[in-house]
PDB file of C-alpha atoms in Angstrom:
ATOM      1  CA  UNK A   1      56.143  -2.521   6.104  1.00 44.00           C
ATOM      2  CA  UNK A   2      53.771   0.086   7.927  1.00 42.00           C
ATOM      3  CA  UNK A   3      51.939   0.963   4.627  1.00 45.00           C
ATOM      4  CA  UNK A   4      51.620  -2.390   3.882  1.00 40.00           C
ATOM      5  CA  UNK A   5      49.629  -2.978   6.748  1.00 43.00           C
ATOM      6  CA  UNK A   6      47.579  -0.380   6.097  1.00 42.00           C
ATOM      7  CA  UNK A   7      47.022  -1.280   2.504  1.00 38.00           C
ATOM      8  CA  UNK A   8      45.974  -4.912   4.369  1.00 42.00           C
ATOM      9  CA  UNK A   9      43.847  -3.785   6.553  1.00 42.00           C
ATOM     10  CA  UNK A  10      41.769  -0.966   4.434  1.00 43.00           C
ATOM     11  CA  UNK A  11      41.808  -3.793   2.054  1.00 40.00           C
ATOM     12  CA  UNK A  12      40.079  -6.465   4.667  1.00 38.00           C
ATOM     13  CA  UNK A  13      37.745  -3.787   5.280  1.00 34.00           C
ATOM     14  CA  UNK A  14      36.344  -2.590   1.948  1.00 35.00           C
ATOM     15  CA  UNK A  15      35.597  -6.427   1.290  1.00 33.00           C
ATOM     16  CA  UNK A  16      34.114  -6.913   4.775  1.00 36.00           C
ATOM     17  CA  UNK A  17      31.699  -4.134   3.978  1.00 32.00           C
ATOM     18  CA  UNK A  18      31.178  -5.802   0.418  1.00 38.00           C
ATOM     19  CA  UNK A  19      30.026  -9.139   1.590  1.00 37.00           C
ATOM     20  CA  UNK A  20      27.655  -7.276   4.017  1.00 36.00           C
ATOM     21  CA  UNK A  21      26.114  -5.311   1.566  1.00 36.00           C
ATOM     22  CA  UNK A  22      25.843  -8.134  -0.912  1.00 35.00           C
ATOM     23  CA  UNK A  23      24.199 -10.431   1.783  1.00 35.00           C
ATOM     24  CA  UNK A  24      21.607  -8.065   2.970  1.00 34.00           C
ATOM     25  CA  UNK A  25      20.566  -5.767  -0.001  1.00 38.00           C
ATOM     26  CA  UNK A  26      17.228  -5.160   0.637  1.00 39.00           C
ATOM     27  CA  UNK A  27      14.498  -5.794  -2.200  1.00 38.00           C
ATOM     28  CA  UNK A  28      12.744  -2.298  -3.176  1.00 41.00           C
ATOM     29  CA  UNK A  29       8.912  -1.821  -3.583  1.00 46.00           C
ATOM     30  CA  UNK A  30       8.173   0.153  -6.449  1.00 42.00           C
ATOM     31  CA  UNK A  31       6.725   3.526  -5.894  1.00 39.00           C
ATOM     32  CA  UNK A  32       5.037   3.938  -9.318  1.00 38.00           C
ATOM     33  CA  UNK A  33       1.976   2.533 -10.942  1.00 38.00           C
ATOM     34  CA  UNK A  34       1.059  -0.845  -8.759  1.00 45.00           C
ATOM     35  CA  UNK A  35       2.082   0.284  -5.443  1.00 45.00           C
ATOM     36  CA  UNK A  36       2.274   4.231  -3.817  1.00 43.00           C
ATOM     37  CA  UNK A  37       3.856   7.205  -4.565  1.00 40.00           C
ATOM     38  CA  UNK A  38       5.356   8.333  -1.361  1.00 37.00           C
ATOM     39  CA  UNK A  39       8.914   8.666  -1.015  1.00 31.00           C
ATOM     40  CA  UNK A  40       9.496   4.777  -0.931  1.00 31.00           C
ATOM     41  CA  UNK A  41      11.033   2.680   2.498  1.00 32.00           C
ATOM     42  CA  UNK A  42      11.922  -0.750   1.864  1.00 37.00           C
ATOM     43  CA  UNK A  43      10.564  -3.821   1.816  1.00 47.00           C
ATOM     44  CA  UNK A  44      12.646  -6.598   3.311  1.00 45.00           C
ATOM     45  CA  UNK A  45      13.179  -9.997   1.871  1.00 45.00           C
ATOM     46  CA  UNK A  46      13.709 -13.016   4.020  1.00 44.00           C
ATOM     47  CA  UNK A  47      15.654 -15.720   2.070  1.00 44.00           C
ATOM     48  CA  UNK A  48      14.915 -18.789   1.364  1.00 41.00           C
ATOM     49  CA  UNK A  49      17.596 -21.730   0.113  1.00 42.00           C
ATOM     50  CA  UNK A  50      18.231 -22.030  -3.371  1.00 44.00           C
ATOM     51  CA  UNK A  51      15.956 -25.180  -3.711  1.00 45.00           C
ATOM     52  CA  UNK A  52      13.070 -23.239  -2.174  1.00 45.00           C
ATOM     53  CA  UNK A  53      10.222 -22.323  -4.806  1.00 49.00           C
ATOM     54  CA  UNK A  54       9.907 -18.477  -5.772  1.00 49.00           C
ATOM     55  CA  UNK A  55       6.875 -18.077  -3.394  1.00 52.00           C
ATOM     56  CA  UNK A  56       8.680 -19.853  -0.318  1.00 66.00           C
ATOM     57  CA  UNK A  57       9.979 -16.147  -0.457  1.00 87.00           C
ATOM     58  CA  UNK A  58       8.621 -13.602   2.205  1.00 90.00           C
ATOM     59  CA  UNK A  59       8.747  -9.796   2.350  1.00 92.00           C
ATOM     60  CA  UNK A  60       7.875  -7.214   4.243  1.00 93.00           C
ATOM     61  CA  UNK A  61       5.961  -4.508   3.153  1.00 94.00           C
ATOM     62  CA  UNK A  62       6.911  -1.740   5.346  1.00 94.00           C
ATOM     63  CA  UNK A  63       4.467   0.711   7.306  1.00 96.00           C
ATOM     64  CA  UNK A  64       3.263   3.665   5.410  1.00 95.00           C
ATOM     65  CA  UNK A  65       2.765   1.593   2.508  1.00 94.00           C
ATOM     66  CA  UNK A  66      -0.526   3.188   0.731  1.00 95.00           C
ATOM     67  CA  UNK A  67      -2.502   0.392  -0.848  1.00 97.00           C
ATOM     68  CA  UNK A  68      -5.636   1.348  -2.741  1.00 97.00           C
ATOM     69  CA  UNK A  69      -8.896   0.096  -2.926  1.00 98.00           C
ATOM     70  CA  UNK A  70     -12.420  -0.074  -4.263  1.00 97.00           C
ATOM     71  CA  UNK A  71     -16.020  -1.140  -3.119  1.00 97.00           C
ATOM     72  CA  UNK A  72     -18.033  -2.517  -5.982  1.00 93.00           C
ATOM     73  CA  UNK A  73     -21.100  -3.127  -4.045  1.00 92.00           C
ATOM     74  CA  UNK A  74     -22.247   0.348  -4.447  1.00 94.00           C
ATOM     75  CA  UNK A  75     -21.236   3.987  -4.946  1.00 94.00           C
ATOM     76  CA  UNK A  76     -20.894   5.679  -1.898  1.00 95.00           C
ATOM     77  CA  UNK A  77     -21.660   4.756   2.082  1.00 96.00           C
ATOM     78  CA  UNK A  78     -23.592   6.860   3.726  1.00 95.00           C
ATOM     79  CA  UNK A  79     -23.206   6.220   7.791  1.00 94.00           C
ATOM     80  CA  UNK A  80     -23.842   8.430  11.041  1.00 93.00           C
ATOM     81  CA  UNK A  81     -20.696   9.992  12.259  1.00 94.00           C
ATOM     82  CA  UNK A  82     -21.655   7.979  15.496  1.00 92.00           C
ATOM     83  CA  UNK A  83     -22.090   4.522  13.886  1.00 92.00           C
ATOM     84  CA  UNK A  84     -19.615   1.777  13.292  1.00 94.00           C
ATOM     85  CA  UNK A  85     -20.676  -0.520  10.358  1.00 94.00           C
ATOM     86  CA  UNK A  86     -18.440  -3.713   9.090  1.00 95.00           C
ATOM     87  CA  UNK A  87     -17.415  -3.456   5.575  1.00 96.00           C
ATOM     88  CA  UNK A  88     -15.401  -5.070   2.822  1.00 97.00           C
ATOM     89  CA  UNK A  89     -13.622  -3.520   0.249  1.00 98.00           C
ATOM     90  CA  UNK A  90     -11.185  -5.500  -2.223  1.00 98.00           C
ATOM     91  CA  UNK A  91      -7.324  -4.435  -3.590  1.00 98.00           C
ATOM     92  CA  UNK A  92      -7.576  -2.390  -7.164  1.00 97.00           C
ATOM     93  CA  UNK A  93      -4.662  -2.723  -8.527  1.00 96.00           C
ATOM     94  CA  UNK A  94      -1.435  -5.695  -8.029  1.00 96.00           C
ATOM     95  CA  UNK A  95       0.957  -4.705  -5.754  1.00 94.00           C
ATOM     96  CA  UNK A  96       4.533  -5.831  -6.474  1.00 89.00           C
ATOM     97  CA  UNK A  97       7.842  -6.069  -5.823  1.00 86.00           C
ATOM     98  CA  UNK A  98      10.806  -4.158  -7.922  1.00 80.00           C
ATOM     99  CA  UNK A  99      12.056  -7.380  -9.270  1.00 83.00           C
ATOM    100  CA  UNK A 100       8.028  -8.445 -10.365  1.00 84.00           C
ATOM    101  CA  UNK A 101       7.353 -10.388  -7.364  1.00 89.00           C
ATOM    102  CA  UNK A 102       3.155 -10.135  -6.463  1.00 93.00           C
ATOM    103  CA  UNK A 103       3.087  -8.962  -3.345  1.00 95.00           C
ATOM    104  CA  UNK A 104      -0.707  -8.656  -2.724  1.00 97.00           C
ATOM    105  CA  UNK A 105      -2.918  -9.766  -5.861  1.00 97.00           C
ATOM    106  CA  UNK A 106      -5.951  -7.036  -7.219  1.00 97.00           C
ATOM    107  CA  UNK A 107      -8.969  -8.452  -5.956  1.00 98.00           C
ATOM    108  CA  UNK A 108      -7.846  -9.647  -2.809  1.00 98.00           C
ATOM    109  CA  UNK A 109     -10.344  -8.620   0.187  1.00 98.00           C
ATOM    110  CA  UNK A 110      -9.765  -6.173   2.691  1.00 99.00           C
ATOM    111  CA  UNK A 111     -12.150  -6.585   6.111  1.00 98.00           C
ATOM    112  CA  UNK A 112     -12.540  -4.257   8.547  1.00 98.00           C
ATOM    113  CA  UNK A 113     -14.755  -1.454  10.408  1.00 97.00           C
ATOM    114  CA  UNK A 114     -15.883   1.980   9.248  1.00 96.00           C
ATOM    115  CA  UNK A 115     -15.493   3.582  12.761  1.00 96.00           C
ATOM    116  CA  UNK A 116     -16.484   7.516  14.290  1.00 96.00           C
ATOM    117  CA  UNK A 117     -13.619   9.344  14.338  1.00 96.00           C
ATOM    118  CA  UNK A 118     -13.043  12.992  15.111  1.00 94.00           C
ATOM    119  CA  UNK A 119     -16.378  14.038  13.479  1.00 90.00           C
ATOM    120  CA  UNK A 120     -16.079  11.764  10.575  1.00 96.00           C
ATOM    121  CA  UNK A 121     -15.691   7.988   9.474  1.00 97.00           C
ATOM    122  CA  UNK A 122     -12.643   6.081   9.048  1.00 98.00           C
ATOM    123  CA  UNK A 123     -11.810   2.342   7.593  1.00 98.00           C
ATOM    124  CA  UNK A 124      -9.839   0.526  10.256  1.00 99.00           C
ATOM    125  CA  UNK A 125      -8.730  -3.080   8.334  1.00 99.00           C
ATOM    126  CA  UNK A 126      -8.172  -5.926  10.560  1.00 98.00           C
ATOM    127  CA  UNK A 127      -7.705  -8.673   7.758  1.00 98.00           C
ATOM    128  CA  UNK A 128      -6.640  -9.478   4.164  1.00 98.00           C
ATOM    129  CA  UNK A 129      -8.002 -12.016   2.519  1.00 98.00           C
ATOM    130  CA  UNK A 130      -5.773 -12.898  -0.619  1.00 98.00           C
ATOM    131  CA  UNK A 131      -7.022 -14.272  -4.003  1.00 96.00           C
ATOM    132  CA  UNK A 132      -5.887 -17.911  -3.081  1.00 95.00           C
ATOM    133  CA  UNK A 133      -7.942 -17.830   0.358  1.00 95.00           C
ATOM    134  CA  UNK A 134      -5.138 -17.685   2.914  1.00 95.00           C
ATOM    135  CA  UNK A 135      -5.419 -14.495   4.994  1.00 95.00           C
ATOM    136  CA  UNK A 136      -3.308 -12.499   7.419  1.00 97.00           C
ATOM    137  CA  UNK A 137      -3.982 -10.083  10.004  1.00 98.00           C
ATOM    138  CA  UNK A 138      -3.863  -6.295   8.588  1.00 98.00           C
ATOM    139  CA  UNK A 139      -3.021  -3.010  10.933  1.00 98.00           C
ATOM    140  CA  UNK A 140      -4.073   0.034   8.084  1.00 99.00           C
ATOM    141  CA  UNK A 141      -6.560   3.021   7.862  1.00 98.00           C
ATOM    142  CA  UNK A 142      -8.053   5.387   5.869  1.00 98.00           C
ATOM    143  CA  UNK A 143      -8.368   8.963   6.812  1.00 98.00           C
ATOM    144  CA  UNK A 144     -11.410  10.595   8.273  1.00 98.00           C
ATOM    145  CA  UNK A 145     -13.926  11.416   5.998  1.00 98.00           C
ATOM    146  CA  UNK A 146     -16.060  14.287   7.093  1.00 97.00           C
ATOM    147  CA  UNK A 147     -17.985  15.052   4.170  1.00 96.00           C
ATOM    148  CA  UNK A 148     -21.400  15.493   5.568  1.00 94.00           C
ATOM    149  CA  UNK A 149     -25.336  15.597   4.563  1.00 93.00           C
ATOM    150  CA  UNK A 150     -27.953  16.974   6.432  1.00 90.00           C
ATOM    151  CA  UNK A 151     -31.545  15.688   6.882  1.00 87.00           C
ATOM    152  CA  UNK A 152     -34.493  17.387   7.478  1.00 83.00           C
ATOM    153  CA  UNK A 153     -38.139  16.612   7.436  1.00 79.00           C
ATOM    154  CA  UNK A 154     -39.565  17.629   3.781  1.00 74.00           C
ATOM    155  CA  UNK A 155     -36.488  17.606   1.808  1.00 77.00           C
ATOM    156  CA  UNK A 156     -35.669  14.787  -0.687  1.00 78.00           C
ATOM    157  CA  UNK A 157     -33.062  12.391   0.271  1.00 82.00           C
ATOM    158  CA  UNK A 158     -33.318  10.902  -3.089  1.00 82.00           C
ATOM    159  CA  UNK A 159     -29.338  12.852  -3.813  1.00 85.00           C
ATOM    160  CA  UNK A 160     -27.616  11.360  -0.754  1.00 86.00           C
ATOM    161  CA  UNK A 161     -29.275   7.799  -0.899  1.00 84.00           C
ATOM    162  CA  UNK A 162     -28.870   6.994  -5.023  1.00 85.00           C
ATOM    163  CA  UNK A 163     -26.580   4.149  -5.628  1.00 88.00           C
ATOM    164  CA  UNK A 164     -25.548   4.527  -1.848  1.00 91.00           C
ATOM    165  CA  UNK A 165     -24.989   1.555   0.683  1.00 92.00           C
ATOM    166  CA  UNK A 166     -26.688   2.912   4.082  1.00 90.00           C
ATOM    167  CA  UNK A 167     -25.613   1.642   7.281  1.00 90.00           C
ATOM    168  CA  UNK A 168     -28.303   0.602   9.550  1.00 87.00           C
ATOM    169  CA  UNK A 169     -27.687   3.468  12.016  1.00 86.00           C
ATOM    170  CA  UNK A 170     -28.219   6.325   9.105  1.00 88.00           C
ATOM    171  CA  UNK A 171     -31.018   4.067   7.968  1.00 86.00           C
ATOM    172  CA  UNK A 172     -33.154   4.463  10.702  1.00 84.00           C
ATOM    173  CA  UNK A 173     -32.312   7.931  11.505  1.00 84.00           C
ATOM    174  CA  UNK A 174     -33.215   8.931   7.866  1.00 83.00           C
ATOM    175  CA  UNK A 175     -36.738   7.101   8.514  1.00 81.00           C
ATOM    176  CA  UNK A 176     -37.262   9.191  11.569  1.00 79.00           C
ATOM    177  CA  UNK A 177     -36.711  12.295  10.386  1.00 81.00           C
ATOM    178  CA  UNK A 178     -38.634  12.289   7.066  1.00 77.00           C
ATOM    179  CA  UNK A 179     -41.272   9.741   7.950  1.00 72.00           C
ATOM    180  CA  UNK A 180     -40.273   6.969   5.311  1.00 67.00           C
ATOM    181  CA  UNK A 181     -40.738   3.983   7.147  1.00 63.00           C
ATOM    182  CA  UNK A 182     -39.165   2.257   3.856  1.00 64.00           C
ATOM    183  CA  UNK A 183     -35.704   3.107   2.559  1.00 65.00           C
ATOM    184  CA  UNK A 184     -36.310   2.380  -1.261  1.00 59.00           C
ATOM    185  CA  UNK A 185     -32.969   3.795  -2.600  1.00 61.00           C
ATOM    186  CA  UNK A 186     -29.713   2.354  -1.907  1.00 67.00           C
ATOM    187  CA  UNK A 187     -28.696  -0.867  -0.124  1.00 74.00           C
ATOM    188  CA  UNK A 188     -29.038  -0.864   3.778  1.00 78.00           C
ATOM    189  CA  UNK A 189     -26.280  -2.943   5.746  1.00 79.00           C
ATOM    190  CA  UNK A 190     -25.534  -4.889   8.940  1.00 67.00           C
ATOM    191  CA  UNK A 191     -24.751  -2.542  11.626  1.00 58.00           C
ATOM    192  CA  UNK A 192     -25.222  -0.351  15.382  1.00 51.00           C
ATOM    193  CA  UNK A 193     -28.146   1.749  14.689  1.00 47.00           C
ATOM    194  CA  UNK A 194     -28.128   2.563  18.614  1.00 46.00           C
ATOM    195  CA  UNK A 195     -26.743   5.921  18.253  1.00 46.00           C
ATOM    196  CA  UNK A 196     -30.029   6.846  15.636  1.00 42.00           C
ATOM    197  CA  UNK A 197     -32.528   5.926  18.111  1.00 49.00           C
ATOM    198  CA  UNK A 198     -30.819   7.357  20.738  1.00 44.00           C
ATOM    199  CA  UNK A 199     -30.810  10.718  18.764  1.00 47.00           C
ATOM    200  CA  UNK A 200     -34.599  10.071  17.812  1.00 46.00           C
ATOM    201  CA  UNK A 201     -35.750   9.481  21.089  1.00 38.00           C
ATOM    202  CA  UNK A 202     -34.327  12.766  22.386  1.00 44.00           C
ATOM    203  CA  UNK A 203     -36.757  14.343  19.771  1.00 49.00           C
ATOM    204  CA  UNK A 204     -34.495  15.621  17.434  1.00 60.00           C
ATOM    205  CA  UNK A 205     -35.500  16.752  13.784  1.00 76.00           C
ATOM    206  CA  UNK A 206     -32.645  16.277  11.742  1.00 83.00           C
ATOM    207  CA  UNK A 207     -29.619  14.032  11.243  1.00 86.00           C
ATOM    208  CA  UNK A 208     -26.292  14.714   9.994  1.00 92.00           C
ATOM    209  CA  UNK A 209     -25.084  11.955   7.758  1.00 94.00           C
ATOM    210  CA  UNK A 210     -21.610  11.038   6.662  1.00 96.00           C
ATOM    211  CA  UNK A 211     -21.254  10.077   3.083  1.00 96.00           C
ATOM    212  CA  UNK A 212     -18.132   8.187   1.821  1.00 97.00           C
ATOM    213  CA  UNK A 213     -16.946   7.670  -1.560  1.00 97.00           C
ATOM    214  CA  UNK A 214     -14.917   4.497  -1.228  1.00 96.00           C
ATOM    215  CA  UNK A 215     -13.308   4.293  -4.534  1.00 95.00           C
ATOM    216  CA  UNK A 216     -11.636   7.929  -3.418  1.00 95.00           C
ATOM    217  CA  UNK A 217     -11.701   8.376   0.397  1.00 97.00           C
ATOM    218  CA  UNK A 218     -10.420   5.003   1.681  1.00 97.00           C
ATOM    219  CA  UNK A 219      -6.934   4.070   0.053  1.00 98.00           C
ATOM    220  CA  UNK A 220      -5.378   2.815   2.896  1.00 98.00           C
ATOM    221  CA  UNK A 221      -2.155   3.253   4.913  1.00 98.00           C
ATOM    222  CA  UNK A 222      -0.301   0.595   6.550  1.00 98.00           C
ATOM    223  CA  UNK A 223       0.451   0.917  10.591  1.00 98.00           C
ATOM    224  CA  UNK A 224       2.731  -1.482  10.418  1.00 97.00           C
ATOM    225  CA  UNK A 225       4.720  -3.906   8.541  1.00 96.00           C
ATOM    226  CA  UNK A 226       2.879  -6.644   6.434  1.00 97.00           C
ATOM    227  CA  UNK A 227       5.149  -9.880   5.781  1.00 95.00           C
ATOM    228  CA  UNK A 228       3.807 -11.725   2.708  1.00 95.00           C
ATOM    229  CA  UNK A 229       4.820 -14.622   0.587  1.00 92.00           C
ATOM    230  CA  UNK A 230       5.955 -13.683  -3.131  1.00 92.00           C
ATOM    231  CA  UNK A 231       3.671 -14.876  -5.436  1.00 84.00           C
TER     232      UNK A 231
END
């Protein structure tokens, strides 16, 4: 009679822990080709009823997700390690779920803020835009970039400024130095060129530029957890 009991209860208990497992088995992200290759945390689906289409389904993508990027506007950004200049880069490659789902579509835009940070510059994302126009709010980075140019009066600029988006801070602070009034390479963009004049006005002869190669520097890293609907 005793061991029957215990047969009973071990019995209750092994399916208990069944149905648990079976009613919240998390769904995977891949860590191969479309997504990142760290060791992988889960993402999380929510689910929806039976009747509910596919992308009714929501799951979070957890933090520490990498999710890389590229900027096709131009080759490299060249900022001052003092200057904060808005800029958009898009998704490169489909990010999905292990059973196919598309978590965030290539192509989708990804806004945010190249920002000083310890020396360098660093992509702080505050939206995603997806391919179908909704958009969500984003926590991610890249990490610093402190790969760094200097200026000086009488030396060509021509190598740091070819094919190179220039924020409007570096801008100016190039013209000072070298006397160009007019930046004829590269692509100048919105931004605080405060910090340049500030530097100019103290009289000072050279600049220090950061310059950022998007396509390599800025994969970013989620801070926190991104829900999104399954495409």
């Amino acid at each position: 009679m005793i061991n029957l009991r215990r047969w009973k209860s071990g019995s209750a208990l092994v399916v208990a822990l069944g149905m648990t497992a079976s009613t919240i088995a998390p769904l995977s992200v891949p860590a191969a080709a479309d997504a990142q290759p760290a060791p992988y945390t889960i993402a999380q689906l929510f689910p929806s009823s039976p009747s509910s289409p596919s992308y009714n389904r929501r799951v979070a993508i957890p933090a520490g997700t990498r999710i890389p990027v590229q900027y096709s506007q131009a080759e490299k950004v060249v900022v001052l390690p003092t200057e904060t200049t808005p800029l958009t880069l898009t998704v490169a490659r489909n990010i999905r779920s292990s059973s196919g789902g598309l978590l965030i579509p290539a192509g989708s835009e990804i806004r945010g803020q190249l920002r000083p940070s310890d020396g360098g510059s660093q992509f702080v994302a505050n939206e995603i835009v997806f391919t179908d126009g909704s958009r969500l709010g984003l926590n991610a980075e890249s990490k610093i970039v402190r790969t760094t140019r200097e200026v000086q009066p009488g030396v060509s600029t021509d190598a740091i400024l070819k094919g190179a988006a220039i924020g409007s801070g570096a801008a100016a602070a190039i013209s000072g130095v070298t006397g160009n009034r007019r930046i004829t390479l590269g692509k100048v963009l919105a931004g605080t060129g405060a910090g340049a004049l500030g530097g100019l006005l103290l009289g000072k002869r050279r600049a220090d530029v950061v310059v950022v190669n998007p396509n390599s520097d800025l994969e970013l890293t989620l801070n926190s957890s991104l829900t999104v609907a399954v495409r």
